[in-house]
Amino acid sequence: MENRILCTLIVSTALVLVACGKKEEPKTSPTPAPAPSVQPAPAPAPAGVTVSSLTTGSAVSADNKLSVATETFAKTDTMYVSVDTTGSGTANLAAKWTYRKGDKVAVVKEDSMTVNTTGPATHEFHVSKPDGWPAGDYEVEVMLDGQSAGSKKLTVK
Amino acid sequence: MSDDMPDFSNVKGGSSSTATKVYVVVAGDSLSKIAKREYGNAKEWNRIFEANKDILKDPDKIFPGQTLKIPPQ
């Protein structure tokens, strides 16, 4: 009998202790789990090499910058186009020189080169004609990896 | 080209870069041919060979698809 009373006392004490330790939960509706956030895709890396400027002239210095910048040439001039690029990587640069007479267009020369740049670089293309350029209107278009990167109209007087 | 347009067949062109020019070898190439194309002088093949000694052991053995560095003129 004493054992039974003792057991009842122990169980009761245990229940009281558990009840006192219980925290009252706030009666709110369960917070919905946050929807998985969709992170925007990282912006694509800038193209490896881009053309920043192109200029024409009749002479270049050792760094391929124009020492004589002009868009008007004499018949005996060598015509240069200097192309500045930024960025790094391998790229194909091409220059297409054309002569324009009215609505007719003749290809004078096409040339290309593949370069491997590690930063800003300057490139040049040039054309010359041993017996002199016919007077008239010309144009040079520069292409980067097959896409036009700009053009310049030239005149031979 | 129509007859009243000038003849541009004798136009000479070229290019150079402050960056490293590279050239991908195609079938039928030799260092002399590449030197002629890049420098206008086939005898300058040795400059290309010297610049690519890390990948070329024999100047007569280049293969399509190889990428060669072209030293500036």
Coordinates of N, CA and C in Angstrom, one line a residue:
Chain A
M1 N 0.8 -1.2 0.0 CA 0.0 0.0 0.0 C 0.9 1.3 0.0
E2 N 1.9 1.2 0.8 CA 2.8 2.4 0.9 C 3.5 2.6 -0.4
N3 N 3.9 1.5 -1.0 CA 4.5 1.6 -2.4 C 3.6 2.2 -3.4
R4 N 2.3 1.8 -3.3 CA 1.4 2.4 -4.3 C 1.3 3.9 -4.1
I5 N 1.2 4.3 -2.8 CA 1.1 5.8 -2.5 C 2.3 6.5 -3.0
L6 N 3.5 5.9 -2.7 CA 4.7 6.5 -3.1 C 4.8 6.6 -4.7
C7 N 4.4 5.6 -5.4 CA 4.4 5.7 -6.8 C 3.4 6.8 -7.3
T8 N 2.3 6.8 -6.8 CA 1.3 7.9 -7.1 C 1.9 9.3 -6.9
L9 N 2.6 9.4 -5.8 CA 3.2 10.7 -5.5 C 4.3 11.1 -6.5
I10 N 5.1 10.1 -6.8 CA 6.2 10.4 -7.8 C 5.6 10.8 -9.2
V11 N 4.6 10.0 -9.6 CA 4.0 10.3 -10.9 C 3.3 11.7 -10.9
S12 N 2.6 12.0 -9.8 CA 2.0 13.3 -9.7 C 3.0 14.5 -9.7
T13 N 4.1 14.3 -9.0 CA 5.1 15.3 -8.9 C 5.7 15.5 -10.3
A14 N 5.9 14.4 -11.0 CA 6.5 14.5 -12.3 C 5.6 15.2 -13.3
L15 N 4.3 15.0 -13.2 CA 3.3 15.6 -14.0 C 3.3 17.1 -13.8
V16 N 3.4 17.5 -12.5 CA 3.4 18.9 -12.1 C 4.6 19.6 -12.7
L17 N 5.7 19.0 -12.6 CA 6.9 19.6 -13.1 C 6.9 19.7 -14.6
V18 N 6.4 18.7 -15.3 CA 6.2 18.9 -16.8 C 5.3 20.0 -17.2
A19 N 4.2 20.1 -16.4 CA 3.2 21.1 -16.7 C 3.8 22.5 -16.5
C20 N 4.5 22.7 -15.5 CA 5.1 24.0 -15.2 C 6.1 24.4 -16.2
G21 N 6.8 23.4 -16.8 CA 7.9 23.7 -17.7 C 7.3 24.0 -19.1
K22 N 6.1 23.7 -19.4 CA 5.5 23.8 -20.7 C 5.3 25.3 -21.0
K23 N 5.8 25.7 -22.2 CA 5.5 27.1 -22.6 C 4.3 27.2 -23.4
E24 N 3.6 28.3 -23.2 CA 2.4 28.5 -24.0 C 2.7 28.9 -25.4
E25 N 2.3 28.1 -26.3 CA 2.5 28.5 -27.7 C 1.5 29.5 -28.2
P26 N 2.0 30.6 -28.9 CA 1.0 31.6 -29.4 C 0.1 30.9 -30.4
K27 N -1.2 31.3 -30.3 CA -2.1 30.6 -31.2 C -2.2 31.4 -32.5
T28 N -1.3 31.2 -33.3 CA -1.3 31.8 -34.6 C -1.3 30.7 -35.7
S29 N -1.7 31.1 -36.8 CA -1.7 30.1 -37.9 C -0.2 29.9 -38.2
P30 N 0.1 28.7 -38.6 CA 1.5 28.4 -38.9 C 2.0 29.3 -40.1
T31 N 3.2 29.8 -39.9 CA 3.8 30.7 -40.9 C 4.2 29.8 -42.1
P32 N 3.6 30.2 -43.2 CA 4.0 29.4 -44.4 C 5.5 29.5 -44.7
A33 N 6.0 28.4 -45.1 CA 7.4 28.4 -45.4 C 7.7 29.4 -46.6
P34 N 8.8 30.1 -46.5 CA 9.0 31.1 -47.5 C 9.2 30.4 -48.9
A35 N 8.6 31.0 -49.9 CA 8.7 30.4 -51.2 C 10.1 30.4 -51.6
P36 N 10.6 29.4 -52.3 CA 12.0 29.4 -52.7 C 12.2 30.6 -53.6
S37 N 13.2 31.4 -53.2 CA 13.4 32.6 -54.0 C 14.2 32.2 -55.3
V38 N 13.7 32.9 -56.3 CA 14.4 32.6 -57.6 C 15.4 33.7 -57.8
Q39 N 16.6 33.2 -57.8 CA 17.8 34.2 -57.9 C 17.9 34.5 -59.4
P40 N 18.0 35.8 -59.7 CA 18.2 36.1 -61.1 C 19.5 35.5 -61.6
A41 N 19.5 35.1 -62.9 CA 20.7 34.5 -63.5 C 21.8 35.6 -63.5
P42 N 23.0 35.1 -63.2 CA 24.1 36.1 -63.3 C 24.2 36.7 -64.7
A43 N 24.5 38.0 -64.7 CA 24.6 38.7 -66.0 C 25.7 38.0 -66.8
P44 N 25.4 37.9 -68.1 CA 26.4 37.2 -68.9 C 27.7 38.0 -68.9
A45 N 28.8 37.3 -68.9 CA 30.1 38.0 -68.9 C 30.2 38.8 -70.2
P46 N 30.8 40.0 -70.1 CA 31.0 40.8 -71.3 C 31.8 40.1 -72.3
A47 N 31.4 40.4 -73.6 CA 32.1 39.7 -74.7 C 33.6 39.9 -74.5
G48 N 34.3 38.8 -74.9 CA 35.7 38.8 -74.6 C 36.5 40.0 -75.1
V49 N 36.3 40.3 -76.4 CA 37.0 41.4 -77.0 C 36.0 42.3 -77.7
T50 N 36.1 43.6 -77.5 CA 35.2 44.5 -78.1 C 36.0 45.7 -78.7
V51 N 35.5 46.2 -79.8 CA 36.1 47.3 -80.5 C 35.7 48.6 -79.8
S52 N 36.6 49.4 -79.4 CA 36.3 50.6 -78.7 C 36.4 51.8 -79.7
S53 N 37.2 51.8 -80.6 CA 37.3 52.9 -81.6 C 38.0 52.4 -82.9
L54 N 37.7 53.1 -83.9 CA 38.5 52.9 -85.2 C 38.7 54.2 -85.8
T55 N 39.9 54.4 -86.3 CA 40.3 55.7 -87.0 C 41.1 55.4 -88.2
T56 N 41.1 56.3 -89.1 CA 41.9 56.1 -90.4 C 43.0 57.2 -90.5
G57 N 44.0 56.9 -91.3 CA 45.1 57.8 -91.5 C 46.0 57.3 -92.5
S58 N 47.1 58.1 -92.7 CA 48.0 57.7 -93.8 C 49.4 57.3 -93.2
A59 N 49.5 57.2 -91.9 CA 50.7 56.7 -91.3 C 50.4 56.2 -89.9
V60 N 51.1 55.2 -89.4 CA 50.9 54.7 -88.0 C 52.3 54.7 -87.4
S61 N 52.3 54.8 -86.1 CA 53.5 54.7 -85.3 C 53.7 53.2 -84.9
A62 N 54.7 52.9 -84.1 CA 55.1 51.6 -83.8 C 54.0 50.9 -82.9
D63 N 53.2 51.7 -82.2 CA 52.1 51.2 -81.4 C 50.8 51.0 -82.1
N64 N 50.9 51.2 -83.4 CA 49.7 51.0 -84.3 C 48.7 52.2 -84.2
K65 N 49.1 53.2 -83.4 CA 48.3 54.4 -83.4 C 48.6 55.3 -84.6
L66 N 47.6 56.0 -85.0 CA 47.8 56.8 -86.2 C 48.7 58.0 -85.9
S67 N 49.7 58.2 -86.7 CA 50.6 59.4 -86.5 C 50.1 60.5 -87.5
V68 N 49.4 60.1 -88.5 CA 48.8 61.1 -89.4 C 47.3 60.6 -89.6
A69 N 46.4 61.2 -88.9 CA 45.0 60.8 -88.9 C 44.3 61.6 -90.0
T70 N 43.6 61.0 -90.9 CA 42.8 61.7 -91.9 C 41.8 60.7 -92.6
E71 N 40.8 61.3 -93.2 CA 39.9 60.5 -94.0 C 40.0 60.9 -95.4
T72 N 41.0 61.8 -95.8 CA 41.2 62.2 -97.1 C 42.6 61.9 -97.5
F73 N 42.8 61.2 -98.6 CA 44.1 60.7 -99.0 C 44.6 61.2 -100.3
A74 N 45.9 61.2 -100.5 CA 46.5 61.4 -101.8 C 46.5 60.1 -102.6
K75 N 46.7 60.2 -103.9 CA 46.7 59.0 -104.7 C 47.8 58.0 -104.3
T76 N 48.9 58.5 -103.8 CA 50.1 57.6 -103.5 C 50.1 57.2 -102.0
D77 N 49.1 57.6 -101.3 CA 49.1 57.3 -99.8 C 48.9 55.8 -99.6
T78 N 49.4 55.3 -98.5 CA 48.9 54.1 -97.9 C 47.8 54.4 -97.0
M79 N 46.7 53.7 -97.1 CA 45.5 54.0 -96.2 C 45.6 53.0 -95.0
Y80 N 45.5 53.5 -93.8 CA 45.5 52.7 -92.6 C 44.1 52.9 -91.9
V81 N 43.7 51.8 -91.3 CA 42.7 51.9 -90.3 C 43.2 51.3 -89.0
S82 N 43.2 52.1 -87.9 CA 43.7 51.7 -86.6 C 42.5 51.3 -85.7
V83 N 42.5 50.1 -85.1 CA 41.4 49.6 -84.4 C 41.8 49.4 -82.9
D84 N 41.2 50.1 -82.0 CA 41.4 49.8 -80.6 C 40.4 48.8 -80.1
T85 N 40.9 47.9 -79.3 CA 40.0 46.9 -78.7 C 40.3 46.9 -77.2
T86 N 39.2 46.4 -76.5 CA 39.4 46.2 -75.0 C 38.9 44.8 -74.7
G87 N 39.3 44.3 -73.6 CA 38.9 42.9 -73.2 C 40.0 42.0 -73.5
S88 N 39.8 40.7 -73.2 CA 40.8 39.7 -73.4 C 40.2 38.5 -74.1
G89 N 41.0 37.8 -74.8 CA 40.5 36.6 -75.4 C 41.0 36.5 -76.9
T90 N 40.5 35.5 -77.6 CA 40.9 35.4 -79.0 C 39.8 35.9 -79.9
A91 N 40.1 36.7 -80.8 CA 39.1 37.3 -81.7 C 39.6 37.4 -83.1
N92 N 38.7 37.4 -84.1 CA 39.1 37.6 -85.5 C 38.7 39.0 -85.9
L93 N 39.6 39.7 -86.4 CA 39.4 41.1 -86.9 C 39.5 41.0 -88.4
A94 N 38.7 41.7 -89.0 CA 38.8 41.8 -90.5 C 38.5 43.2 -91.0
A95 N 39.1 43.6 -92.1 CA 38.9 44.9 -92.7 C 38.5 44.6 -94.2
K96 N 37.4 45.3 -94.6 CA 37.0 45.2 -96.0 C 37.0 46.6 -96.6
W97 N 37.9 46.8 -97.6 CA 38.0 48.1 -98.2 C 37.2 48.1 -99.5
T98 N 36.4 49.1 -99.7 CA 35.6 49.1 -101.0 C 35.7 50.5 -101.6
Y99 N 35.5 50.5 -102.9 CA 35.5 51.7 -103.7 C 34.1 51.9 -104.2
R100 N 33.6 53.1 -104.1 CA 32.2 53.4 -104.4 C 32.1 54.4 -105.5
K101 N 31.3 54.1 -106.5 CA 31.1 55.0 -107.7 C 29.6 55.0 -108.0
G102 N 28.9 56.0 -107.6 CA 27.4 56.0 -107.7 C 26.9 54.9 -106.9
D103 N 26.1 54.0 -107.5 CA 25.6 52.9 -106.7 C 26.4 51.6 -106.9
K104 N 27.5 51.8 -107.6 CA 28.4 50.6 -107.8 C 29.4 50.5 -106.7
V105 N 29.7 49.3 -106.3 CA 30.7 49.0 -105.3 C 31.7 48.0 -105.7
A106 N 33.0 48.3 -105.6 CA 34.0 47.3 -105.9 C 34.8 47.0 -104.7
V107 N 35.1 45.7 -104.5 CA 35.9 45.4 -103.3 C 37.4 45.6 -103.7
V108 N 38.0 46.4 -102.9 CA 39.4 46.8 -103.1 C 40.3 45.7 -102.5
K109 N 40.1 45.4 -101.3 CA 40.9 44.4 -100.5 C 40.2 43.9 -99.3
E110 N 40.4 42.7 -98.9 CA 39.9 42.2 -97.7 C 41.0 41.5 -97.0
D111 N 41.1 41.7 -95.7 CA 42.2 41.1 -94.9 C 41.7 40.8 -93.5
S112 N 42.3 39.8 -92.9 CA 41.8 39.5 -91.5 C 43.0 39.0 -90.7
M113 N 42.8 39.0 -89.4 CA 43.8 38.5 -88.5 C 43.2 38.0 -87.3
T114 N 43.7 37.0 -86.7 CA 43.2 36.5 -85.4 C 44.2 36.9 -84.3
V115 N 43.7 37.5 -83.3 CA 44.6 38.0 -82.2 C 44.2 37.4 -80.9
N116 N 45.2 37.3 -80.0 CA 44.9 36.8 -78.7 C 45.3 38.0 -77.7
T117 N 44.3 38.7 -77.2 CA 44.6 39.8 -76.4 C 44.5 39.5 -74.9
T118 N 45.2 40.3 -74.1 CA 45.1 40.1 -72.6 C 44.7 41.4 -72.0
G119 N 44.3 42.4 -72.8 CA 43.8 43.7 -72.3 C 43.7 44.6 -73.5
P120 N 43.7 45.9 -73.3 CA 43.5 46.9 -74.4 C 44.7 46.7 -75.4
A121 N 44.3 46.7 -76.7 CA 45.3 46.5 -77.7 C 44.9 47.4 -78.9
T122 N 45.9 47.6 -79.8 CA 45.6 48.4 -81.0 C 46.1 47.6 -82.2
H123 N 45.3 47.5 -83.2 CA 45.6 46.8 -84.4 C 45.5 47.7 -85.6
E124 N 46.1 47.3 -86.6 CA 46.0 48.1 -87.9 C 45.9 47.2 -89.1
F125 N 45.1 47.7 -90.1 CA 45.1 47.2 -91.4 C 45.5 48.3 -92.4
H126 N 46.2 47.9 -93.4 CA 46.6 48.9 -94.4 C 46.5 48.4 -95.8
V127 N 46.3 49.3 -96.7 CA 46.3 49.0 -98.2 C 47.1 50.0 -98.9
S128 N 47.7 49.6 -100.0 CA 48.5 50.5 -100.9 C 48.3 50.0 -102.3
K129 N 48.5 50.9 -103.2 CA 48.3 50.6 -104.7 C 49.5 51.2 -105.4
P130 N 50.4 50.3 -105.9 CA 51.6 50.8 -106.5 C 51.4 51.9 -107.6
D131 N 50.4 51.7 -108.4 CA 50.2 52.7 -109.5 C 49.2 53.8 -109.0
G132 N 49.0 53.9 -107.8 CA 48.1 55.0 -107.3 C 46.7 54.7 -107.2
W133 N 46.0 55.3 -106.3 CA 44.5 55.1 -106.1 C 43.8 56.0 -107.1
P134 N 42.8 55.4 -107.7 CA 41.8 56.2 -108.5 C 41.1 57.2 -107.5
A135 N 41.0 58.4 -108.0 CA 40.2 59.4 -107.1 C 38.8 58.9 -106.9
G136 N 38.2 59.2 -105.8 CA 36.9 58.8 -105.6 C 36.6 58.5 -104.1
D137 N 35.5 57.9 -103.9 CA 35.0 57.5 -102.6 C 35.3 56.1 -102.2
Y138 N 35.8 55.9 -101.0 CA 36.1 54.6 -100.5 C 35.5 54.4 -99.1
E139 N 35.5 53.2 -98.7 CA 35.0 52.9 -97.4 C 35.7 51.7 -96.8
V140 N 36.0 51.7 -95.5 CA 36.6 50.6 -94.9 C 35.6 50.2 -93.8
E141 N 35.3 48.9 -93.7 CA 34.4 48.3 -92.7 C 35.2 47.3 -91.9
V142 N 35.2 47.5 -90.6 CA 35.9 46.6 -89.7 C 34.9 45.6 -89.1
M143 N 35.3 44.3 -89.1 CA 34.4 43.3 -88.5 C 35.2 42.6 -87.4
L144 N 34.4 42.3 -86.3 CA 34.9 41.6 -85.2 C 34.1 40.3 -85.1
D145 N 34.8 39.2 -85.3 CA 34.2 37.8 -85.3 C 33.0 37.8 -86.2
G146 N 33.2 38.4 -87.4 CA 32.1 38.3 -88.4 C 31.0 39.4 -88.3
Q147 N 31.0 40.1 -87.2 CA 30.0 41.2 -87.1 C 30.6 42.6 -87.3
S148 N 29.9 43.4 -88.0 CA 30.4 44.7 -88.2 C 30.7 45.5 -86.9
A149 N 31.9 46.1 -86.8 CA 32.2 46.8 -85.6 C 32.3 48.3 -86.0
G150 N 32.0 48.7 -87.2 CA 32.0 50.1 -87.6 C 32.7 50.3 -89.0
S151 N 32.5 51.4 -89.5 CA 33.0 51.7 -90.8 C 33.4 53.2 -90.9
K152 N 34.2 53.5 -91.9 CA 34.7 54.9 -92.1 C 34.6 55.1 -93.6
K153 N 34.1 56.3 -94.0 CA 34.1 56.7 -95.4 C 35.4 57.5 -95.6
L154 N 36.1 57.2 -96.8 CA 37.3 57.8 -97.1 C 37.2 58.4 -98.5
T155 N 38.1 59.4 -98.7 CA 38.1 60.1 -100.0 C 39.6 60.1 -100.5
V156 N 39.7 59.8 -101.8 CA 41.0 60.0 -102.4 C 40.9 61.1 -103.4
K157 N 41.8 62.1 -103.3 CA 41.8 63.3 -104.2 C 43.0 63.4 -105.0
Chain B
M1 N 32.8 42.6 -111.7 CA 33.0 44.1 -111.7 C 32.8 44.6 -113.1
S2 N 32.1 45.8 -113.1 CA 31.8 46.3 -114.5 C 33.0 47.0 -115.0
D3 N 33.0 47.2 -116.3 CA 34.2 47.7 -117.0 C 34.6 49.1 -116.6
D4 N 33.6 49.9 -116.2 CA 34.0 51.3 -115.8 C 34.5 51.4 -114.4
M5 N 34.7 50.3 -113.7 CA 35.2 50.4 -112.4 C 36.7 50.1 -112.4
P6 N 37.5 50.8 -111.6 CA 39.0 50.6 -111.7 C 39.4 49.2 -111.3
D7 N 40.6 48.9 -111.7 CA 41.2 47.6 -111.4 C 42.0 47.7 -110.1
F8 N 41.6 46.9 -109.1 CA 42.2 46.9 -107.8 C 43.0 45.6 -107.6
S9 N 43.3 44.9 -108.7 CA 43.9 43.6 -108.5 C 45.4 43.7 -107.9
N10 N 46.0 44.8 -108.1 CA 47.4 44.9 -107.6 C 47.5 45.6 -106.2
V11 N 46.4 45.7 -105.6 CA 46.4 46.4 -104.2 C 47.1 45.4 -103.2
K12 N 48.0 46.0 -102.5 CA 48.7 45.2 -101.4 C 48.1 45.6 -100.1
G13 N 48.0 44.6 -99.2 CA 47.4 44.9 -97.9 C 48.3 44.2 -96.8
G14 N 48.0 44.6 -95.6 CA 48.7 43.9 -94.5 C 48.0 44.3 -93.2
S15 N 48.5 43.8 -92.1 CA 48.0 44.1 -90.8 C 49.0 43.8 -89.7
S16 N 48.8 44.4 -88.6 CA 49.7 44.1 -87.4 C 48.9 44.5 -86.2
S17 N 49.4 44.0 -85.1 CA 48.7 44.2 -83.8 C 49.7 44.3 -82.7
T18 N 49.3 45.1 -81.6 CA 50.1 45.1 -80.4 C 49.8 43.9 -79.6
A19 N 48.7 43.2 -79.9 CA 48.4 41.9 -79.2 C 49.2 40.8 -80.0
T20 N 49.1 39.6 -79.4 CA 49.7 38.5 -80.1 C 48.8 38.0 -81.2
K21 N 49.4 38.1 -82.4 CA 48.6 37.5 -83.5 C 48.7 36.0 -83.5
V22 N 47.7 35.3 -83.8 CA 47.7 33.9 -83.9 C 47.3 33.4 -85.2
Y23 N 47.7 32.3 -85.6 CA 47.3 31.7 -86.9 C 47.0 30.2 -86.7
V24 N 45.9 29.8 -87.2 CA 45.5 28.4 -87.1 C 45.9 27.7 -88.4
V25 N 46.7 26.7 -88.3 CA 47.3 26.0 -89.4 C 46.2 25.3 -90.2
V26 N 46.2 25.4 -91.5 CA 45.3 24.7 -92.3 C 46.1 23.7 -93.2
A27 N 45.4 22.8 -93.8 CA 46.0 21.7 -94.7 C 46.8 22.4 -95.8
G28 N 48.0 22.0 -96.0 CA 48.8 22.6 -97.1 C 49.7 23.7 -96.6
D29 N 49.6 24.1 -95.4 CA 50.4 25.2 -94.9 C 51.9 24.7 -94.6
S30 N 52.8 25.6 -94.7 CA 54.2 25.4 -94.2 C 54.5 26.7 -93.5
L31 N 55.6 26.7 -92.7 CA 56.0 27.9 -92.1 C 56.4 29.0 -93.1
S32 N 57.0 28.5 -94.2 CA 57.3 29.5 -95.3 C 56.1 30.2 -95.8
K33 N 55.1 29.4 -96.1 CA 53.8 30.0 -96.6 C 53.2 30.9 -95.6
I34 N 53.2 30.6 -94.4 CA 52.7 31.5 -93.3 C 53.5 32.7 -93.2
A35 N 54.8 32.6 -93.3 CA 55.7 33.8 -93.3 C 55.5 34.7 -94.5
K36 N 55.3 34.1 -95.6 CA 55.0 34.9 -96.8 C 53.7 35.6 -96.6
R37 N 52.7 34.9 -96.1 CA 51.4 35.6 -95.9 C 51.4 36.7 -94.8
E38 N 52.2 36.4 -93.7 CA 52.2 37.4 -92.6 C 53.2 38.5 -92.8
Y39 N 54.3 38.2 -93.4 CA 55.4 39.2 -93.5 C 55.7 39.6 -94.9
G40 N 55.1 38.8 -95.9 CA 55.5 39.1 -97.3 C 56.8 38.6 -97.7
N41 N 57.4 37.7 -96.8 CA 58.7 37.2 -97.1 C 58.8 35.7 -96.5
A42 N 58.8 34.7 -97.4 CA 58.8 33.4 -96.9 C 60.1 33.0 -96.1
K43 N 61.2 33.8 -96.4 CA 62.4 33.5 -95.7 C 62.4 33.8 -94.2
E44 N 61.3 34.5 -93.8 CA 61.2 34.8 -92.3 C 60.5 33.7 -91.5
W45 N 60.4 32.5 -92.1 CA 59.7 31.4 -91.4 C 60.3 31.1 -90.0
N46 N 61.7 31.4 -89.9 CA 62.3 31.0 -88.7 C 61.8 31.9 -87.5
R47 N 61.3 33.1 -87.8 CA 60.8 33.9 -86.7 C 59.5 33.2 -86.1
I48 N 58.7 32.6 -86.9 CA 57.5 31.9 -86.4 C 58.0 30.6 -85.7
F49 N 59.0 30.0 -86.3 CA 59.4 28.7 -85.6 C 60.0 29.1 -84.2
E50 N 60.8 30.1 -84.1 CA 61.4 30.5 -82.8 C 60.3 30.8 -81.8
A51 N 59.2 31.5 -82.3 CA 58.2 31.9 -81.3 C 57.3 30.8 -80.9
N52 N 57.4 29.6 -81.6 CA 56.5 28.5 -81.3 C 57.3 27.3 -80.9
K53 N 58.5 27.4 -80.4 CA 59.3 26.3 -80.1 C 58.7 25.4 -78.9
D54 N 57.8 26.0 -78.2 CA 57.2 25.3 -77.1 C 56.3 24.2 -77.7
I55 N 55.8 24.4 -78.9 CA 54.9 23.3 -79.5 C 55.5 22.7 -80.8
L56 N 56.5 23.4 -81.4 CA 57.1 22.8 -82.6 C 58.5 22.3 -82.3
K57 N 58.7 21.1 -82.7 CA 60.1 20.5 -82.5 C 60.8 20.5 -83.9
D58 N 60.0 20.4 -84.9 CA 60.6 20.3 -86.3 C 59.9 21.3 -87.1
P59 N 60.6 22.3 -87.8 CA 59.9 23.3 -88.6 C 59.1 22.7 -89.8
D60 N 59.5 21.5 -90.1 CA 58.8 20.9 -91.3 C 57.5 20.1 -90.9
K61 N 57.3 20.1 -89.6 CA 56.1 19.3 -89.1 C 55.1 20.2 -88.4
I62 N 54.2 20.8 -89.1 CA 53.1 21.5 -88.5 C 51.8 20.8 -89.0
F63 N 50.8 20.9 -88.2 CA 49.6 20.2 -88.4 C 48.3 21.1 -88.5
P64 N 47.4 20.7 -89.3 CA 46.1 21.5 -89.4 C 45.5 21.5 -88.0
G65 N 45.1 22.7 -87.6 CA 44.5 22.9 -86.3 C 45.4 23.5 -85.3
Q66 N 46.7 23.4 -85.5 CA 47.7 23.9 -84.5 C 47.5 25.5 -84.6
T67 N 47.6 26.1 -83.4 CA 47.6 27.5 -83.3 C 49.0 28.1 -83.0
L68 N 49.4 28.9 -84.0 CA 50.8 29.4 -83.9 C 50.8 30.9 -83.5
K69 N 51.7 31.3 -82.7 CA 51.9 32.7 -82.4 C 52.6 33.3 -83.5
I70 N 52.2 34.5 -84.0 CA 52.9 35.2 -85.0 C 53.5 36.4 -84.4
P71 N 54.9 36.4 -84.3 CA 55.5 37.6 -83.7 C 55.3 38.8 -84.6
P72 N 55.3 40.0 -84.0 CA 55.1 41.2 -84.8 C 56.3 41.4 -85.7
Q73 N 56.0 42.1 -86.8 CA 57.0 42.4 -87.8 C 58.1 43.3 -87.3

